[in-house]
PDB file of C-alpha atoms in Angstrom:
ATOM      1  CA  UNK R1243      47.567 -73.720  21.007  1.00 46.00           C
ATOM      2  CA  UNK R1244      50.556 -73.996  23.220  1.00 48.00           C
ATOM      3  CA  UNK R1245      50.192 -74.099  26.962  1.00 52.00           C
ATOM      4  CA  UNK R1246      51.229 -70.596  27.401  1.00 51.00           C
ATOM      5  CA  UNK R1247      49.613 -69.105  24.376  1.00 51.00           C
ATOM      6  CA  UNK R1248      47.057 -66.279  24.922  1.00 60.00           C
ATOM      7  CA  UNK R1249      43.603 -67.606  25.799  1.00 73.00           C
ATOM      8  CA  UNK R1250      41.903 -64.455  24.193  1.00 81.00           C
ATOM      9  CA  UNK R1251      42.170 -63.180  20.627  1.00 84.00           C
ATOM     10  CA  UNK R1252      41.959 -59.396  20.435  1.00 88.00           C
ATOM     11  CA  UNK R1253      40.823 -57.837  17.166  1.00 91.00           C
ATOM     12  CA  UNK R1254      40.499 -54.160  16.358  1.00 92.00           C
ATOM     13  CA  UNK R1255      37.161 -53.047  14.825  1.00 91.00           C
ATOM     14  CA  UNK R1256      36.869 -50.691  11.962  1.00 89.00           C
ATOM     15  CA  UNK R1257      34.256 -47.999  11.332  1.00 84.00           C
ATOM     16  CA  UNK R1258      32.880 -50.147   8.514  1.00 87.00           C
ATOM     17  CA  UNK R1259      32.557 -53.286  10.472  1.00 90.00           C
ATOM     18  CA  UNK R1260      30.536 -51.428  13.209  1.00 87.00           C
ATOM     19  CA  UNK R1261      28.391 -49.732  10.589  1.00 86.00           C
ATOM     20  CA  UNK R1262      27.423 -52.959   8.897  1.00 89.00           C
ATOM     21  CA  UNK R1263      23.836 -54.044  10.268  1.00 88.00           C
ATOM     22  CA  UNK R1264      24.754 -57.786   9.833  1.00 93.00           C
ATOM     23  CA  UNK R1265      28.070 -57.516  11.827  1.00 94.00           C
ATOM     24  CA  UNK R1266      26.698 -59.144  15.020  1.00 95.00           C
ATOM     25  CA  UNK R1267      25.365 -62.098  13.060  1.00 96.00           C
ATOM     26  CA  UNK R1268      28.633 -62.417  11.286  1.00 95.00           C
ATOM     27  CA  UNK R1269      30.722 -62.575  14.484  1.00 96.00           C
ATOM     28  CA  UNK R1270      28.288 -65.209  15.957  1.00 96.00           C
ATOM     29  CA  UNK R1271      28.764 -67.273  12.730  1.00 95.00           C
ATOM     30  CA  UNK R1272      32.536 -66.982  12.893  1.00 93.00           C
ATOM     31  CA  UNK R1273      32.641 -67.966  16.595  1.00 94.00           C
ATOM     32  CA  UNK R1274      30.519 -71.053  15.597  1.00 93.00           C
ATOM     33  CA  UNK R1275      32.379 -72.039  12.607  1.00 93.00           C
ATOM     34  CA  UNK R1276      35.698 -72.064  14.506  1.00 87.00           C
ATOM     35  CA  UNK R1277      34.432 -73.721  17.573  1.00 87.00           C
ATOM     36  CA  UNK R1278      35.440 -70.692  19.595  1.00 89.00           C
ATOM     37  CA  UNK R1279      33.974 -69.752  22.865  1.00 92.00           C
ATOM     38  CA  UNK R1280      32.875 -65.973  22.963  1.00 94.00           C
ATOM     39  CA  UNK R1281      35.065 -65.448  26.091  1.00 92.00           C
ATOM     40  CA  UNK R1282      38.043 -66.146  23.734  1.00 91.00           C
ATOM     41  CA  UNK R1283      37.261 -63.097  21.663  1.00 93.00           C
ATOM     42  CA  UNK R1284      38.074 -59.497  22.598  1.00 95.00           C
ATOM     43  CA  UNK R1285      36.891 -56.795  20.137  1.00 95.00           C
ATOM     44  CA  UNK R1286      38.591 -53.333  20.444  1.00 95.00           C
ATOM     45  CA  UNK R1287      37.112 -50.111  19.409  1.00 92.00           C
ATOM     46  CA  UNK R1288      38.180 -46.555  19.901  1.00 86.00           C
ATOM     47  CA  UNK R1289      35.897 -44.087  21.730  1.00 76.00           C
ATOM     48  CA  UNK R1290      34.995 -42.096  18.758  1.00 75.00           C
ATOM     49  CA  UNK R1291      33.457 -45.203  17.134  1.00 77.00           C
ATOM     50  CA  UNK R1292      31.902 -46.488  20.308  1.00 73.00           C
ATOM     51  CA  UNK R1293      30.085 -43.279  21.117  1.00 70.00           C
ATOM     52  CA  UNK R1294      29.224 -42.594  17.385  1.00 68.00           C
ATOM     53  CA  UNK R1295      25.455 -43.267  17.280  1.00 75.00           C
ATOM     54  CA  UNK R1296      22.556 -45.278  18.694  1.00 82.00           C
ATOM     55  CA  UNK R1297      22.908 -48.026  15.990  1.00 83.00           C
ATOM     56  CA  UNK R1298      26.553 -48.578  16.922  1.00 83.00           C
ATOM     57  CA  UNK R1299      25.865 -48.607  20.534  1.00 85.00           C
ATOM     58  CA  UNK R1300      23.041 -51.215  20.052  1.00 88.00           C
ATOM     59  CA  UNK R1301      25.420 -53.384  17.941  1.00 91.00           C
ATOM     60  CA  UNK R1302      28.161 -53.126  20.785  1.00 91.00           C
ATOM     61  CA  UNK R1303      25.614 -54.066  23.321  1.00 93.00           C
ATOM     62  CA  UNK R1304      24.555 -57.041  21.100  1.00 95.00           C
ATOM     63  CA  UNK R1305      28.204 -58.157  20.750  1.00 95.00           C
ATOM     64  CA  UNK R1306      28.592 -57.948  24.480  1.00 95.00           C
ATOM     65  CA  UNK R1307      25.443 -59.985  25.018  1.00 96.00           C
ATOM     66  CA  UNK R1308      27.175 -62.732  22.868  1.00 96.00           C
ATOM     67  CA  UNK R1309      29.612 -63.169  25.823  1.00 95.00           C
ATOM     68  CA  UNK R1310      32.722 -61.666  24.267  1.00 95.00           C
ATOM     69  CA  UNK R1311      34.915 -58.886  25.759  1.00 95.00           C
ATOM     70  CA  UNK R1312      34.659 -55.375  24.496  1.00 95.00           C
ATOM     71  CA  UNK R1313      37.674 -53.117  24.888  1.00 95.00           C
ATOM     72  CA  UNK R1314      38.014 -49.308  24.532  1.00 93.00           C
ATOM     73  CA  UNK R1315      41.211 -48.911  22.803  1.00 92.00           C
ATOM     74  CA  UNK R1316      43.779 -45.913  22.954  1.00 89.00           C
ATOM     75  CA  UNK R1317      41.876 -44.298  25.914  1.00 91.00           C
ATOM     76  CA  UNK R1318      43.062 -40.778  26.694  1.00 86.00           C
ATOM     77  CA  UNK R1319      43.665 -39.464  23.151  1.00 79.00           C
ATOM     78  CA  UNK R1320      41.398 -37.594  20.977  1.00 68.00           C
ATOM     79  CA  UNK R1321      37.931 -37.151  22.194  1.00 65.00           C
ATOM     80  CA  UNK R1322      38.294 -39.560  25.187  1.00 65.00           C
ATOM     81  CA  UNK R1323      36.399 -38.477  28.242  1.00 78.00           C
ATOM     82  CA  UNK R1324      36.049 -39.934  31.628  1.00 84.00           C
ATOM     83  CA  UNK R1325      32.622 -38.491  31.760  1.00 81.00           C
ATOM     84  CA  UNK R1326      31.392 -40.543  28.972  1.00 81.00           C
ATOM     85  CA  UNK R1327      32.695 -43.924  30.085  1.00 87.00           C
ATOM     86  CA  UNK R1328      29.325 -44.899  31.692  1.00 87.00           C
ATOM     87  CA  UNK R1329      27.653 -44.618  28.318  1.00 84.00           C
ATOM     88  CA  UNK R1330      30.027 -47.286  26.655  1.00 87.00           C
ATOM     89  CA  UNK R1331      29.203 -51.036  26.949  1.00 90.00           C
ATOM     90  CA  UNK R1332      32.901 -51.853  27.355  1.00 93.00           C
ATOM     91  CA  UNK R1333      34.646 -54.479  29.804  1.00 96.00           C
ATOM     92  CA  UNK R1334      38.213 -53.060  29.422  1.00 96.00           C
ATOM     93  CA  UNK R1335      39.706 -49.592  29.155  1.00 96.00           C
ATOM     94  CA  UNK R1336      43.104 -49.620  27.461  1.00 96.00           C
ATOM     95  CA  UNK R1337      45.105 -46.493  28.373  1.00 96.00           C
ATOM     96  CA  UNK R1338      47.066 -45.123  25.454  1.00 94.00           C
ATOM     97  CA  UNK R1339      50.707 -45.635  25.134  1.00 94.00           C
ATOM     98  CA  UNK R1340      51.228 -41.918  24.889  1.00 93.00           C
ATOM     99  CA  UNK R1341      50.002 -41.519  28.439  1.00 95.00           C
ATOM    100  CA  UNK R1342      51.908 -44.476  29.761  1.00 96.00           C
ATOM    101  CA  UNK R1343      55.039 -43.228  28.176  1.00 95.00           C
ATOM    102  CA  UNK R1344      54.774 -40.031  30.153  1.00 94.00           C
ATOM    103  CA  UNK R1345      53.873 -41.689  33.465  1.00 94.00           C
ATOM    104  CA  UNK R1346      57.357 -42.028  35.033  1.00 95.00           C
ATOM    105  CA  UNK R1347      58.346 -38.307  34.600  1.00 94.00           C
ATOM    106  CA  UNK R1348      55.005 -36.555  34.728  1.00 92.00           C
ATOM    107  CA  UNK R1349      53.078 -36.308  37.875  1.00 94.00           C
ATOM    108  CA  UNK R1350      49.934 -34.915  35.985  1.00 94.00           C
ATOM    109  CA  UNK R1351      50.057 -38.044  33.829  1.00 94.00           C
ATOM    110  CA  UNK R1352      50.027 -40.252  36.779  1.00 96.00           C
ATOM    111  CA  UNK R1353      46.901 -38.475  38.072  1.00 96.00           C
ATOM    112  CA  UNK R1354      45.221 -39.043  34.740  1.00 94.00           C
ATOM    113  CA  UNK R1355      45.991 -42.807  34.882  1.00 96.00           C
ATOM    114  CA  UNK R1356      44.773 -42.964  38.560  1.00 97.00           C
ATOM    115  CA  UNK R1357      41.512 -41.231  37.528  1.00 95.00           C
ATOM    116  CA  UNK R1358      41.023 -43.477  34.710  1.00 95.00           C
ATOM    117  CA  UNK R1359      41.560 -46.538  36.858  1.00 97.00           C
ATOM    118  CA  UNK R1360      39.212 -45.324  39.554  1.00 97.00           C
ATOM    119  CA  UNK R1361      36.449 -44.417  37.143  1.00 96.00           C
ATOM    120  CA  UNK R1362      36.768 -47.592  35.373  1.00 96.00           C
ATOM    121  CA  UNK R1363      36.603 -49.645  38.408  1.00 97.00           C
ATOM    122  CA  UNK R1364      33.562 -47.686  39.693  1.00 97.00           C
ATOM    123  CA  UNK R1365      31.780 -48.818  36.436  1.00 96.00           C
ATOM    124  CA  UNK R1366      32.967 -52.545  36.913  1.00 97.00           C
ATOM    125  CA  UNK R1367      35.444 -52.102  34.013  1.00 97.00           C
ATOM    126  CA  UNK R1368      39.120 -53.302  34.021  1.00 97.00           C
ATOM    127  CA  UNK R1369      42.103 -51.391  32.932  1.00 97.00           C
ATOM    128  CA  UNK R1370      45.163 -52.204  30.760  1.00 96.00           C
ATOM    129  CA  UNK R1371      48.263 -49.946  30.160  1.00 97.00           C
ATOM    130  CA  UNK R1372      49.397 -49.952  26.534  1.00 96.00           C
ATOM    131  CA  UNK R1373      52.948 -49.428  25.312  1.00 95.00           C
ATOM    132  CA  UNK R1374      54.860 -50.447  28.378  1.00 96.00           C
ATOM    133  CA  UNK R1375      58.565 -50.307  27.387  1.00 96.00           C
ATOM    134  CA  UNK R1376      60.384 -50.114  30.670  1.00 96.00           C
ATOM    135  CA  UNK R1377      60.405 -51.579  34.220  1.00 96.00           C
ATOM    136  CA  UNK R1378      59.782 -48.028  35.601  1.00 97.00           C
ATOM    137  CA  UNK R1379      56.649 -47.703  33.539  1.00 97.00           C
ATOM    138  CA  UNK R1380      55.463 -51.090  34.592  1.00 96.00           C
ATOM    139  CA  UNK R1381      56.089 -50.199  38.294  1.00 96.00           C
ATOM    140  CA  UNK R1382      54.008 -46.857  37.949  1.00 97.00           C
ATOM    141  CA  UNK R1383      51.085 -48.541  36.236  1.00 97.00           C
ATOM    142  CA  UNK R1384      51.017 -51.267  38.709  1.00 96.00           C
ATOM    143  CA  UNK R1385      51.270 -48.894  41.572  1.00 96.00           C
ATOM    144  CA  UNK R1386      48.337 -46.903  40.119  1.00 97.00           C
ATOM    145  CA  UNK R1387      46.090 -50.080  39.968  1.00 96.00           C
ATOM    146  CA  UNK R1388      46.152 -51.086  36.254  1.00 96.00           C
ATOM    147  CA  UNK R1389      45.213 -54.744  36.112  1.00 95.00           C
ATOM    148  CA  UNK R1390      47.102 -55.632  33.110  1.00 94.00           C
ATOM    149  CA  UNK R1391      49.495 -54.132  30.651  1.00 93.00           C
ATOM    150  CA  UNK R1392      51.060 -54.835  27.127  1.00 92.00           C
ATOM    151  CA  UNK R1393      54.030 -53.687  25.330  1.00 92.00           C
ATOM    152  CA  UNK R1394      57.604 -54.213  24.169  1.00 91.00           C
ATOM    153  CA  UNK R1395      58.675 -54.619  27.682  1.00 92.00           C
ATOM    154  CA  UNK R1396      56.977 -58.089  27.611  1.00 86.00           C
ATOM    155  CA  UNK R1397      57.501 -58.948  23.954  1.00 80.00           C
ATOM    156  CA  UNK R1398      58.501 -57.373  20.723  1.00 80.00           C
ATOM    157  CA  UNK R1399      55.858 -57.581  17.949  1.00 79.00           C
ATOM    158  CA  UNK R1400      55.564 -61.123  16.493  1.00 77.00           C
ATOM    159  CA  UNK R1401      55.993 -61.449  12.842  1.00 80.00           C
ATOM    160  CA  UNK R1402      53.574 -63.525  10.678  1.00 78.00           C
ATOM    161  CA  UNK R1403      56.298 -65.999  10.139  1.00 77.00           C
ATOM    162  CA  UNK R1404      56.676 -66.609  13.807  1.00 78.00           C
ATOM    163  CA  UNK R1405      53.096 -66.541  14.714  1.00 70.00           C
ATOM    164  CA  UNK R1406      52.446 -70.141  14.253  1.00 71.00           C
ATOM    165  CA  UNK R1407      55.502 -70.972  16.533  1.00 72.00           C
ATOM    166  CA  UNK R1408      54.296 -68.513  19.062  1.00 66.00           C
ATOM    167  CA  UNK R1409      50.914 -70.061  19.261  1.00 65.00           C
ATOM    168  CA  UNK R1410      51.960 -73.763  19.383  1.00 67.00           C
ATOM    169  CA  UNK R1411      55.653 -74.100  20.485  1.00 59.00           C
ATOM    170  CA  UNK R1412      57.295 -71.365  22.432  1.00 50.00           C
ATOM    171  CA  UNK R1413      54.775 -68.436  22.947  1.00 44.00           C
ATOM    172  CA  UNK R1414      55.947 -65.066  23.990  1.00 45.00           C
ATOM    173  CA  UNK R1415      53.980 -63.030  26.596  1.00 48.00           C
ATOM    174  CA  UNK R1416      53.105 -59.740  24.992  1.00 54.00           C
ATOM    175  CA  UNK R1417      50.265 -59.077  27.409  1.00 59.00           C
ATOM    176  CA  UNK R1418      50.597 -59.424  31.322  1.00 61.00           C
ATOM    177  CA  UNK R1419      48.069 -59.607  33.914  1.00 67.00           C
ATOM    178  CA  UNK R1420      49.334 -58.049  37.183  1.00 66.00           C
ATOM    179  CA  UNK R1421      48.922 -59.839  40.444  1.00 60.00           C
TER     180      UNK R1421
END
């Protein structure tokens, strides 16, 4: 991979994958077959899947035990609840783009982001802002303590045709970690 290419691959999980009893073993085999360190893999799940049932919770804990990163995707939409975060074995809470998009104009939205960042931090989870499109949005989420962000402000989507170039020659930064 290119020197500036991402060091972590993020993959969204589906309901079917999490429901499959052999999924953890499959992930372990894929990591080994590709000589990939678990820390290089981030599996992303939405809260409704993560909180689904005890079997899914056990699978998520087993995945985390492999050493990979678990991310709670699109937080702040649907059934998301700050009160339930402590039940989820995740490392990263990704604040949904719909909330980030309103952060500049809406004081109540900034309070939601601040609360999410604080609760996540109290649970030793990191936070990321999704869908950052403007410098003003970036400034707000940074001020509120988000540790990283992603969105078109950093890079437009990379087409499959350009993916190989992105990984090997001239990588684009689609995710940023804030200092």
